[in-house]
Short mmCIF file of C-alpha atoms and ligand atoms in Angstrom, two decimals:
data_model
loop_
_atom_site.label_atom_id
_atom_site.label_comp_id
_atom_site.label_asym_id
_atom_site.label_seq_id
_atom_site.Cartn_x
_atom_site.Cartn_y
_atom_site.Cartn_z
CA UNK A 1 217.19 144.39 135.61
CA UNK A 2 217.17 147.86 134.09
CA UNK A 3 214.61 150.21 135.81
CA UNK A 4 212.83 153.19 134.40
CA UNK A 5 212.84 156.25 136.40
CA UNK A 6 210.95 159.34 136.13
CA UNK A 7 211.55 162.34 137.91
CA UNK A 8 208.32 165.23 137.68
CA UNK A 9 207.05 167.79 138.87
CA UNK A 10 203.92 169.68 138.58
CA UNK A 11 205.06 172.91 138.33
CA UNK A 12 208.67 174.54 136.76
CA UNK A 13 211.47 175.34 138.24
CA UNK A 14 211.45 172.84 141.41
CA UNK A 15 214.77 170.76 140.83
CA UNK A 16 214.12 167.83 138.70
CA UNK A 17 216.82 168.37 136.58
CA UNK A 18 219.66 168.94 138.81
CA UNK A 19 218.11 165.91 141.25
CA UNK A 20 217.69 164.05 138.48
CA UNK A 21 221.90 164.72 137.43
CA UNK A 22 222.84 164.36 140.98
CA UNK A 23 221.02 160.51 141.32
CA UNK A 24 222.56 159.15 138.31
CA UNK A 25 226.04 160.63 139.07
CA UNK A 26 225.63 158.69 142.61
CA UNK A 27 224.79 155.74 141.21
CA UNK A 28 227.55 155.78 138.27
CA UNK A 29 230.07 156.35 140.34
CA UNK A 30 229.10 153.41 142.76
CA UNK A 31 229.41 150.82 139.50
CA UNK A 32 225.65 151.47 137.72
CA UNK A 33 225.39 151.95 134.01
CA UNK A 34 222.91 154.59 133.84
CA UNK A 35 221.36 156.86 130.92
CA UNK A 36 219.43 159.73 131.26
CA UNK A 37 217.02 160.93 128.77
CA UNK A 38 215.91 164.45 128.30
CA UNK A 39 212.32 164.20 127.23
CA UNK A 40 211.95 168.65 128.67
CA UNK A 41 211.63 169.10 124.75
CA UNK A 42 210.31 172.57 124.99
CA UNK A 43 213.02 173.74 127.33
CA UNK A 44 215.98 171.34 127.87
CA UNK A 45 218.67 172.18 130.29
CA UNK A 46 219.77 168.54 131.69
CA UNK A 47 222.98 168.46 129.34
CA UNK A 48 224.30 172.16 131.08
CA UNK A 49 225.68 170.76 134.49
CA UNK A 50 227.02 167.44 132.34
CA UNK A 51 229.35 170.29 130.43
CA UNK A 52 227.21 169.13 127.30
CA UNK A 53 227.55 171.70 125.20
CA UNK A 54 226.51 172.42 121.54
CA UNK A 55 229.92 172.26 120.15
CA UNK A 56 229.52 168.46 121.07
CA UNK A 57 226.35 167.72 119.96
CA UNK A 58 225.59 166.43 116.80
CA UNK A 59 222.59 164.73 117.21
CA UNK A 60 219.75 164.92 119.83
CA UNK A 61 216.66 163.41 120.67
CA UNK A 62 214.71 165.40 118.41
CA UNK A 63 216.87 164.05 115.29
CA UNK A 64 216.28 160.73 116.36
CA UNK A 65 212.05 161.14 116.61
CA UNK A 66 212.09 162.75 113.30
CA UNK A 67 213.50 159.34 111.94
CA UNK A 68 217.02 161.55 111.34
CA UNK A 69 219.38 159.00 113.25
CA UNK A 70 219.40 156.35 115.56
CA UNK A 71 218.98 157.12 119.22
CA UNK A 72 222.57 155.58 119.54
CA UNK A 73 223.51 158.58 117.49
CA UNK A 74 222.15 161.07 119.89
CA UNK A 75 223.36 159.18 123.03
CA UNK A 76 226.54 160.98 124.40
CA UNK A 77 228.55 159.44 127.20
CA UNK A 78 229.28 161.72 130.26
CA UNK A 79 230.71 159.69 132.78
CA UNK A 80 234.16 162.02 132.57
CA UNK A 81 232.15 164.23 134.44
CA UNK A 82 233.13 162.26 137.19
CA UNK A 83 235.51 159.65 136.67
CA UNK A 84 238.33 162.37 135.41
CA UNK A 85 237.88 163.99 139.37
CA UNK A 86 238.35 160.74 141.43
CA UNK A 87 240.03 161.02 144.05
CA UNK A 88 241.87 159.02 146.60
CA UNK A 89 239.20 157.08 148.56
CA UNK A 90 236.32 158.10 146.50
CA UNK A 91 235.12 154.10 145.55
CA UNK A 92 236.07 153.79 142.18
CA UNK A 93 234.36 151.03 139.50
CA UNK A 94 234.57 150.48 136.11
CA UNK A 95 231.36 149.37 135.25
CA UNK A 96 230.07 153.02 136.39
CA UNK A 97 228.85 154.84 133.24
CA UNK A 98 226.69 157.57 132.22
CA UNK A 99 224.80 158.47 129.52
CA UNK A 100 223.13 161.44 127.76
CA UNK A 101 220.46 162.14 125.11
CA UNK A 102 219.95 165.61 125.32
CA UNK A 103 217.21 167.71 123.47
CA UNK A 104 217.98 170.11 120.75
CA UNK A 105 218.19 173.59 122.28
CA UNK A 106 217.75 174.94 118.73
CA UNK A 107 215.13 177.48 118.79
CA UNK A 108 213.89 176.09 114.99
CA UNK A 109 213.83 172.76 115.51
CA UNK A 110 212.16 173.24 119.11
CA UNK A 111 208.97 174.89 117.61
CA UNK A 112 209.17 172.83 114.61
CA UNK A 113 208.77 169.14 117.13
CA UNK A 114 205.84 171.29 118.89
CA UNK A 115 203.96 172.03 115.99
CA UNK A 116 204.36 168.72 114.32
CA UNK A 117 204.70 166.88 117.03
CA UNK A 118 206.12 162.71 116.79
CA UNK A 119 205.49 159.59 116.94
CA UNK A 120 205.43 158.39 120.95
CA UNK A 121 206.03 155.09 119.94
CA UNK A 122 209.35 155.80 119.15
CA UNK A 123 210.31 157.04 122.18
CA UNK A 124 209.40 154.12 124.26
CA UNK A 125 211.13 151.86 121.27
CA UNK A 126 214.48 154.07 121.72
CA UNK A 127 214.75 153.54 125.45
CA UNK A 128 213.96 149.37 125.46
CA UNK A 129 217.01 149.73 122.47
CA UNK A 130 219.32 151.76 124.90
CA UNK A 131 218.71 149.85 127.91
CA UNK A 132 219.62 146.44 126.11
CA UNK A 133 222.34 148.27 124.11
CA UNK A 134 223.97 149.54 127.02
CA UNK A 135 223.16 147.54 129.74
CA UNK A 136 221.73 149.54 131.61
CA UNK A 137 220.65 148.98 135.58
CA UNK A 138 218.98 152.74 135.23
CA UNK A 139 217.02 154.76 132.82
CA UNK A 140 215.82 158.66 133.88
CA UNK A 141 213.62 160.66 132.25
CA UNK A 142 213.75 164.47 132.84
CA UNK A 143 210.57 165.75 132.09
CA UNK A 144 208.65 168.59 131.47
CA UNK A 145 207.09 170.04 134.57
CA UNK A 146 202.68 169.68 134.16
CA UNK A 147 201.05 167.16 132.60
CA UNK A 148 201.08 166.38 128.67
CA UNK A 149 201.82 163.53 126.36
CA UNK A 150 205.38 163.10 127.33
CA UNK A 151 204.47 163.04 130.74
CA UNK A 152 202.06 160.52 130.85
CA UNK A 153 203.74 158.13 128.39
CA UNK A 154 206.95 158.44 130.60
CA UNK A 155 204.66 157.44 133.43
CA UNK A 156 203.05 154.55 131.87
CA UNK A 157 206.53 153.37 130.97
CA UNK A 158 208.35 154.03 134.79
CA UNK A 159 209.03 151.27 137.17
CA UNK A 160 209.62 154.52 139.55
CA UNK A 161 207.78 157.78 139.64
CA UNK A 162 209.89 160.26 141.75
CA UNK A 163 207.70 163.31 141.60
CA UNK A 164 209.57 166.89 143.19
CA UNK A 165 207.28 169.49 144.88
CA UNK A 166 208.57 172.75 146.50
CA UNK A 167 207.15 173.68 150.00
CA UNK A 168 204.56 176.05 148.59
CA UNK A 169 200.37 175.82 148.20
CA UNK A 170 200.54 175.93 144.53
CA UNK A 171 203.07 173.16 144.40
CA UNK A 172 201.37 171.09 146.80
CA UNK A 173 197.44 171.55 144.20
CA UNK A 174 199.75 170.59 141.37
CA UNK A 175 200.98 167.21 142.98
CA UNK A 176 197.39 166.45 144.00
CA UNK A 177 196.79 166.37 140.34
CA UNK A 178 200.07 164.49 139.38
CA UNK A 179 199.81 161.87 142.05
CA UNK A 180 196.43 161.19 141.48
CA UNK A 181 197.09 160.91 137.23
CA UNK A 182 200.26 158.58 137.93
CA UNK A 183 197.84 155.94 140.55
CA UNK A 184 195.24 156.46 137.24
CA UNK A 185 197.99 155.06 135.09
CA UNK A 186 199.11 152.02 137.70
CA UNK A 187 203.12 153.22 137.78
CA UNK A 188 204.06 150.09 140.20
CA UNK A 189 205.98 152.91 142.90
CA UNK A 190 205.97 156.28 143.11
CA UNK A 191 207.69 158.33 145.84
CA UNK A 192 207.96 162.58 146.21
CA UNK A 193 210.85 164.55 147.05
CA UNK A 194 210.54 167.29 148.43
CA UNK A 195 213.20 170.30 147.06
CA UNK A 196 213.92 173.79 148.37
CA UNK A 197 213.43 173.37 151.88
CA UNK A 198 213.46 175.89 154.17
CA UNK A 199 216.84 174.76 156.74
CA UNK A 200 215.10 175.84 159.83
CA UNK A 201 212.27 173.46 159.13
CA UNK A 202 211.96 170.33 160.92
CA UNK A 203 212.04 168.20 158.26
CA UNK A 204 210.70 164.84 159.67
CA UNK A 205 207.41 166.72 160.63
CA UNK A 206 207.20 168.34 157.19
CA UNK A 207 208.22 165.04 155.66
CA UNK A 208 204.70 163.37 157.68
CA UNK A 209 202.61 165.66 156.66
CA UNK A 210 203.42 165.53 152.91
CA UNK A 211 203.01 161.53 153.70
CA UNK A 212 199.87 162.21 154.93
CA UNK A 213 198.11 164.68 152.49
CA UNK A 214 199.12 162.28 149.27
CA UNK A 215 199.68 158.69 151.11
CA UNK A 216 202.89 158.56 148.87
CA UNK A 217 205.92 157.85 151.01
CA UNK A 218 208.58 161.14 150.85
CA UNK A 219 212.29 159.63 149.62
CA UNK A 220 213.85 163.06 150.95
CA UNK A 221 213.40 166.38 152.39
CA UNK A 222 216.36 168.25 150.42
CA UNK A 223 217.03 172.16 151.64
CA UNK A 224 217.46 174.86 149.93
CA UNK A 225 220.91 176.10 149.35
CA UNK A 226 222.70 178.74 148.69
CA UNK A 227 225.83 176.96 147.24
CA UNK A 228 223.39 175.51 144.85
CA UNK A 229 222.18 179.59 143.83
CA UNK A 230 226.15 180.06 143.20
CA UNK A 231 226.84 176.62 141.40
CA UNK A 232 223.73 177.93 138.89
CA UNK A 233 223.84 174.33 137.46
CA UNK A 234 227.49 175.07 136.21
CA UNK A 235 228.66 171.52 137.66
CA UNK A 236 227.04 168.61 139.19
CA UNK A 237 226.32 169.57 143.04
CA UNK A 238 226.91 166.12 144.70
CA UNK A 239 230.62 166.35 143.26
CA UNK A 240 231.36 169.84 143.76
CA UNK A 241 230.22 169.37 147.87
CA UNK A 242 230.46 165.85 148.79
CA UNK A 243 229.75 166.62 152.37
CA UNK A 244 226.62 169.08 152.10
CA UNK A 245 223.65 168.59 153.91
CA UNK A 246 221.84 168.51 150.16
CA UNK A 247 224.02 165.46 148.66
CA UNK A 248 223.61 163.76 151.77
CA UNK A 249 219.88 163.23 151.14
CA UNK A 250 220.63 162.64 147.41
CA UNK A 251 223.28 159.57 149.13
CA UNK A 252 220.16 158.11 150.86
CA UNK A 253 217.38 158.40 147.90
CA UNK A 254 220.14 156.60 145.51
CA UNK A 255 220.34 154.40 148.60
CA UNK A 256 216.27 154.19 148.44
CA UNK A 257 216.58 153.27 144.38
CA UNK A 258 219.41 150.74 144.84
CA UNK A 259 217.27 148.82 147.17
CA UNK A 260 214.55 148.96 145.31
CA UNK A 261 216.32 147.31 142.11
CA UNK A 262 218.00 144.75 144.56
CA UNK A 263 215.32 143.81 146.08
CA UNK A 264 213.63 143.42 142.12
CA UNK A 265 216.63 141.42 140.92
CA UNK A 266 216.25 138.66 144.12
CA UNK A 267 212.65 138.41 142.82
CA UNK A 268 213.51 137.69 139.49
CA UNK A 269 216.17 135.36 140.13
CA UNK A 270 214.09 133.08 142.44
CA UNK A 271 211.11 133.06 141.25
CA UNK A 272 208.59 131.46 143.68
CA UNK A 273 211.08 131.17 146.54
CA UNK A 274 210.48 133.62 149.01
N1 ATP B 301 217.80 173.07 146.87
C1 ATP B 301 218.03 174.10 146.07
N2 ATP B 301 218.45 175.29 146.60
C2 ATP B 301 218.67 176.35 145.81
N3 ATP B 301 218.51 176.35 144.48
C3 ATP B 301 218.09 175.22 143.90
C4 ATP B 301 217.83 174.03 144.65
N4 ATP B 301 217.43 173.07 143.79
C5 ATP B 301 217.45 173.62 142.57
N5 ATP B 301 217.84 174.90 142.62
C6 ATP B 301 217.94 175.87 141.51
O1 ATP B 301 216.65 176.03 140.96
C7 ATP B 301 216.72 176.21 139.56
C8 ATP B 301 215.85 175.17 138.88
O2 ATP B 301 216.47 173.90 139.05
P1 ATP B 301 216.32 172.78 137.93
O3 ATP B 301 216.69 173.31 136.61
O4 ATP B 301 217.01 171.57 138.44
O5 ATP B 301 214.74 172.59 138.02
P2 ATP B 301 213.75 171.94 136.95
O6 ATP B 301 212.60 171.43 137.75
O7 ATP B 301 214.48 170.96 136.12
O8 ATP B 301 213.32 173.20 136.10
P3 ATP B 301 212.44 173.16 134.74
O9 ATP B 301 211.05 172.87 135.15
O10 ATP B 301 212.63 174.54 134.21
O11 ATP B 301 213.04 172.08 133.88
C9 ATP B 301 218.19 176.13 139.19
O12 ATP B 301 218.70 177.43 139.09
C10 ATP B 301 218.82 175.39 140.36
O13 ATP B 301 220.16 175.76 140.55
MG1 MG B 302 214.63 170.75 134.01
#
């Protein structure tokens, strides 16, 4: 069963893209066919740490909502991003592929999908294609930060809402706002992750209190890093520093997500048995 996963946040700047590269590269390389779909229109970045770059691109997502090409067109497959850097003992599989439909990073043809906006529609039509198409046991959405169309049709659409906040007051209004939209719009599971934190904080206290102010449970308290600073989304972090405190919380959320689909797939293969 292919699940839809968004990954917000309120405000810019707090992760979502690199978390959002690091989960699907997890679950890739453990056997999962997953895409990713950068819906950040106004300011893409997903395809940089995927080596993605214009050169390669002939299509994007853009092309595809102004009825230009098919969304198979503008899907690119990444998985050598890890599968050409396996190494001995790293569990190798396959089935483990990812995909990538990036948005145009052309100045024109950003301000020209602004203006005249598209047809949402599409969108949601393009993703049930690619997730039969390509079999897919994952779908991520990179999003904008704040809340506008593309964020609240990704939301309607999710199976999983993982929304990203920073340790900081205006971060933690913002997620009020987006937490309380998203349980508006009935997304069937929503969890927060929180990015950026400081090392010497005691992360299961921080982790109940951020329980406790939205009564959404927190997948992971990821720290801020320094390595991460240097890597400047260059590469994908989980690959680059397997052992890192950072990918080893990233190891238990694509833990959390695995479960989550397993647990969906027993429930739709025995229907009524319990
Ligand atoms: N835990 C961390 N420690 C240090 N730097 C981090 C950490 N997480 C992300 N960053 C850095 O923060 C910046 C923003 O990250 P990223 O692009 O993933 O965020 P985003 O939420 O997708 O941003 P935007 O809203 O602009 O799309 C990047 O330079 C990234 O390297
Ligand atoms: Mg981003």
């Amino acid at each position: 069963m292919s699940k839809i996963i968004s990954i917000h946040s309120f405000r810019g700047g707090t992760g979502k893209s690199n978390v959002t590269a690091n989960l699907a590269t997890n679950l890739a390389r453990t056997g999962h066919r997953v895409a990713i779909v950068d819906t950040d229109i106004q300011s893409p970045g997903i395809h940089v740490p995927f080596g993605l770059d214009e050169s390669k691109v002939k299509f994007t997502l853009n092309d595809y909502l102004w009825g230009k090409c098919s969304i198979d067109a503008a899907t690119y497959d990444v998985s050598s991003v890890f599968t050409t850097r396996q190494k001995s003992g790293w569990f190798q599989q396959n089935r483990g592929k990812i995909y990538l439909i990036p948005s145009s990073i052309k100045t024109g043809e950003i301000s020209k999908i602004l203006r005249e906006g598209y047809d949402a529609r599409l969108l949601n039509e393009g993703f049930r294609h690619l997730m039969q198409k390509l079999q897919l046991d994952y779908l991520f959405i990179d999003t904008h930060p704040g809340i506008n169309e593309e964020t609240l049709l990704s939301v309607i659409i999710s199976d999983i809402l993982i929304v990203i906040l920073r340790p900081d007051k205006q971060d933690y209004q913002g997620t009020a706002v987006t937490v309380d939209v998203a349980r508006k719009l009935d997304v069937p599971k929503m969890m927060l992750v929180v990015n950026k934190a400081l090392p010497s904080l005691n992360t299961e206290v921080l982790k109940r209190q951020v329980e406790e102010i939205y009564r959404v449970p927190v997948a992971g308290v990821l720290p801020v890093s320094e390595e991460m600073f240097h890597l400047a989304s260059s590469d994908i972090f989980c690959l680059r520093y397997p052992d890192h405190p950072w990918t080893k919380v990233i190891n238990s959320i694509a833990d959390n997500l695995r479960d989550t689909n397993q647990a969906a797939k027993k429930t739709f293969s025995f229907p009524g048995k319990r």
